Amino acid sequence: MIDNNQLLRFTTAGSVDDGKSTLIGRLLYDSKSIFEDQLESIENTSKKKGHNGVDLALFTDGLRDEREQGITIDVAYRYFTTPKRKFIIADTPGHIQYTRNMVTGASTANAALILVDARHGVIEQTKRHAFIASLLQIPHLIVCINKMDLVDFKEDAYNKVLNQFEEFSSKLLVKDVRFIPMSALLGDNVVNRSKNMDWYQGAPLLHTLETMHISSDINKVDARFPVQTVLKYQREGFIDYRGYAGRISSGVFRKGDDVTVMPSGFTSKIKSIDAYDKELDEAYAPMSVSITLEDDIDISRGDMIVRSNNRPEASQDIEVMLCWLNNAPSKPRAKYSVFHTSNQQKAIIKDIVYKIDINSLRRKEEKVELKMNEIAKVKIRTTKPLMVDSYRKNRTTGSIILVDDATNETVAAGMVV
């Protein structure tokens, strides 16, 4: 049974004119997730543009002036809900100059929808999007083979794309890949099953998203609790209360567990786990709780409570895959602030090991600086140890962001190797 409060985040990627906006529009329109006034406004815009029916792409082109210019920019987040599940769509532009937008939109996604035009098959853009999805360890990929109406709904056209994608994706680290033939324009296999493709036995897109098993996407093995703040109460029932509040990044914590506080290494047992209105016997990711310990240990923001028999690596030298987000390039030996869970330290980029050519996916040994949208493996040195896991194992404790101290701008996002 699926918990209807479960939230599934998915990102969409496709090259220009693959029908991404139309697909999202169709999903919202056919699942009746659009407000009447929104619908009315889009019907009017469609008429003005001389369309016969509703131009579904307009549902996602959020800003009015953007709609009038007919372009989609940045990352647009759309929220919708069905009786079975809640969804957040991160709609990202597909052009190469928007690699950073795709990385931003995809970093928290459970699934990625990669659109492929059935006429053109797997192109460079498709490979780039699939590579970024695998780099960001998105657990589920749905390859939407769109515009099947333009190839007469032929199974051969679908199989051709499927084989092309499988041949390429065998080199990537993706656990779950599904293929759906569809026509976003006509609505085949988006919300309703297609009558034109009876050879396809799988479920339509919405049913796939509603029933996809995502609870195992969270790491339940490695218990990690970054402390955000220390709570001290003096009130009835809470005399001399000292609790450590934060959000559990991964794993499960139970009353009585042997825990270690990092980076100090002091050990204790969990005395109580408190939620907003009650005490709990156990808590798990991504719950926000307050934990009290049997012993009085000096703990502050940025420390991490972990199980004594399962600790992350505490290190000042960290290797990360970094996506450069800023217009200004990286500066050699410049000082940055690195943010990791609730921890903030100063850091420098010690070395650029290699860059990835985002078109050919080959390594480039050019190590001068990082420019916007470039992805590279780098070595970072921090002033104090960070408690990290590899990103592949734990997406929360394996990710960092770099902020330029001079401008306070976020300049890069990184995944611990």
PDB file of N, CA, C and O in Angstrom, residues 4-5 20 23 35 37 41 57 80 86 105 196 199 220 259 305 312 365 387 402:
ATOM      1  N   ASN A   4      -0.400   7.924   1.062  1.00  0.00           N
ATOM      2  CA  ASN A   4      -0.770   9.038   0.186  1.00  0.00           C
ATOM      3  C   ASN A   4      -0.199  10.364   0.654  1.00  0.00           C
ATOM      4  O   ASN A   4      -0.383  11.389   0.030  1.00  0.00           O
ATOM      5  N   ASN A   5       0.515  10.342   1.800  1.00  0.00           N
ATOM      6  CA  ASN A   5       1.204  11.565   2.212  1.00  0.00           C
ATOM      7  C   ASN A   5       2.633  11.584   1.694  1.00  0.00           C
ATOM      8  O   ASN A   5       3.359  12.528   1.915  1.00  0.00           O
ATOM      9  N   LYS A  20       8.670  18.766 -23.517  1.00  0.00           N
ATOM     10  CA  LYS A  20       8.715  18.691 -22.061  1.00  0.00           C
ATOM     11  C   LYS A  20       7.572  19.492 -21.421  1.00  0.00           C
ATOM     12  O   LYS A  20       6.861  19.014 -20.550  1.00  0.00           O
ATOM     13  N   LEU A  23       4.295  17.866 -22.007  1.00  0.00           N
ATOM     14  CA  LEU A  23       4.104  16.676 -21.162  1.00  0.00           C
ATOM     15  C   LEU A  23       3.648  17.075 -19.760  1.00  0.00           C
ATOM     16  O   LEU A  23       2.689  16.507 -19.220  1.00  0.00           O
ATOM     17  N   PHE A  35      -6.068  24.988 -11.455  1.00  0.00           N
ATOM     18  CA  PHE A  35      -7.164  25.844 -10.976  1.00  0.00           C
ATOM     19  C   PHE A  35      -7.927  26.433 -12.163  1.00  0.00           C
ATOM     20  O   PHE A  35      -7.349  26.703 -13.207  1.00  0.00           O
ATOM     21  N   ASP A  37      -9.177  29.416 -12.722  1.00  0.00           N
ATOM     22  CA  ASP A  37      -8.747  30.721 -13.239  1.00  0.00           C
ATOM     23  C   ASP A  37      -7.476  30.595 -14.082  1.00  0.00           C
ATOM     24  O   ASP A  37      -7.295  31.274 -15.082  1.00  0.00           O
ATOM     25  N   SER A  41      -7.175  31.580 -18.046  1.00  0.00           N
ATOM     26  CA  SER A  41      -6.140  32.483 -18.550  1.00  0.00           C
ATOM     27  C   SER A  41      -5.355  31.828 -19.688  1.00  0.00           C
ATOM     28  O   SER A  41      -5.007  32.469 -20.680  1.00  0.00           O
ATOM     29  N   ALA A  57       1.623  23.576 -23.238  1.00  0.00           N
ATOM     30  CA  ALA A  57       2.959  24.028 -22.817  1.00  0.00           C
ATOM     31  C   ALA A  57       2.875  25.274 -21.951  1.00  0.00           C
ATOM     32  O   ALA A  57       3.764  25.539 -21.140  1.00  0.00           O
ATOM     33  N   PHE A  80       1.712  19.339  -7.415  1.00  0.00           N
ATOM     34  CA  PHE A  80       0.352  18.845  -7.652  1.00  0.00           C
ATOM     35  C   PHE A  80       0.134  17.580  -6.834  1.00  0.00           C
ATOM     36  O   PHE A  80       1.074  16.989  -6.314  1.00  0.00           O
ATOM     37  N   LYS A  86       1.574  12.953  -3.337  1.00  0.00           N
ATOM     38  CA  LYS A  86       1.873  14.363  -3.613  1.00  0.00           C
ATOM     39  C   LYS A  86       3.135  14.419  -4.484  1.00  0.00           C
ATOM     40  O   LYS A  86       4.030  13.585  -4.323  1.00  0.00           O
ATOM     41  N   GLY A 105      17.941  21.432  -9.916  1.00  0.00           N
ATOM     42  CA  GLY A 105      16.598  20.843  -9.883  1.00  0.00           C
ATOM     43  C   GLY A 105      16.610  19.366  -9.556  1.00  0.00           C
ATOM     44  O   GLY A 105      15.689  18.844  -8.934  1.00  0.00           O
ATOM     45  N   ASN A 196      -3.835   3.546 -29.037  1.00  0.00           N
ATOM     46  CA  ASN A 196      -3.071   3.431 -30.293  1.00  0.00           C
ATOM     47  C   ASN A 196      -1.853   2.525 -30.163  1.00  0.00           C
ATOM     48  O   ASN A 196      -1.211   2.215 -31.159  1.00  0.00           O
ATOM     49  N   TRP A 199       0.309  -2.710 -28.171  1.00  0.00           N
ATOM     50  CA  TRP A 199       1.483  -3.592 -28.028  1.00  0.00           C
ATOM     51  C   TRP A 199       2.262  -3.276 -26.744  1.00  0.00           C
ATOM     52  O   TRP A 199       3.057  -4.082 -26.286  1.00  0.00           O
ATOM     53  N   LYS A 220      18.716   3.898   5.213  1.00  0.00           N
ATOM     54  CA  LYS A 220      18.206   3.558   6.557  1.00  0.00           C
ATOM     55  C   LYS A 220      19.270   2.893   7.424  1.00  0.00           C
ATOM     56  O   LYS A 220      19.025   2.545   8.565  1.00  0.00           O
ATOM     57  N   VAL A 259      25.749   5.947  21.226  1.00  0.00           N
ATOM     58  CA  VAL A 259      26.075   6.917  20.177  1.00  0.00           C
ATOM     59  C   VAL A 259      27.419   7.589  20.448  1.00  0.00           C
ATOM     60  O   VAL A 259      27.907   7.608  21.579  1.00  0.00           O
ATOM     61  N   ILE A 305      25.725  13.484  15.686  1.00  0.00           N
ATOM     62  CA  ILE A 305      25.523  12.322  16.553  1.00  0.00           C
ATOM     63  C   ILE A 305      25.325  11.106  15.643  1.00  0.00           C
ATOM     64  O   ILE A 305      24.486  11.136  14.736  1.00  0.00           O
ATOM     65  N   PRO A 312      30.772   8.094  10.126  1.00  0.00           N
ATOM     66  CA  PRO A 312      31.244   8.655   8.854  1.00  0.00           C
ATOM     67  C   PRO A 312      32.731   8.974   8.958  1.00  0.00           C
ATOM     68  O   PRO A 312      33.314   8.903  10.050  1.00  0.00           O
ATOM     69  N   GLU A 365      42.072  16.993 -18.963  1.00  0.00           N
ATOM     70  CA  GLU A 365      43.124  17.264 -17.970  1.00  0.00           C
ATOM     71  C   GLU A 365      43.460  18.755 -17.904  1.00  0.00           C
ATOM     72  O   GLU A 365      44.580  19.131 -17.635  1.00  0.00           O
ATOM     73  N   MET A 387      32.225  15.690   8.686  1.00  0.00           N
ATOM     74  CA  MET A 387      31.857  14.281   8.849  1.00  0.00           C
ATOM     75  C   MET A 387      31.084  13.854   7.599  1.00  0.00           C
ATOM     76  O   MET A 387      29.885  14.095   7.493  1.00  0.00           O
ATOM     77  N   LEU A 402      29.510  25.405  -1.863  1.00  0.00           N
ATOM     78  CA  LEU A 402      30.563  26.386  -1.615  1.00  0.00           C
ATOM     79  C   LEU A 402      29.989  27.785  -1.797  1.00  0.00           C
ATOM     80  O   LEU A 402      29.275  28.043  -2.769  1.00  0.00           O
TER      81      LEU A 402
END
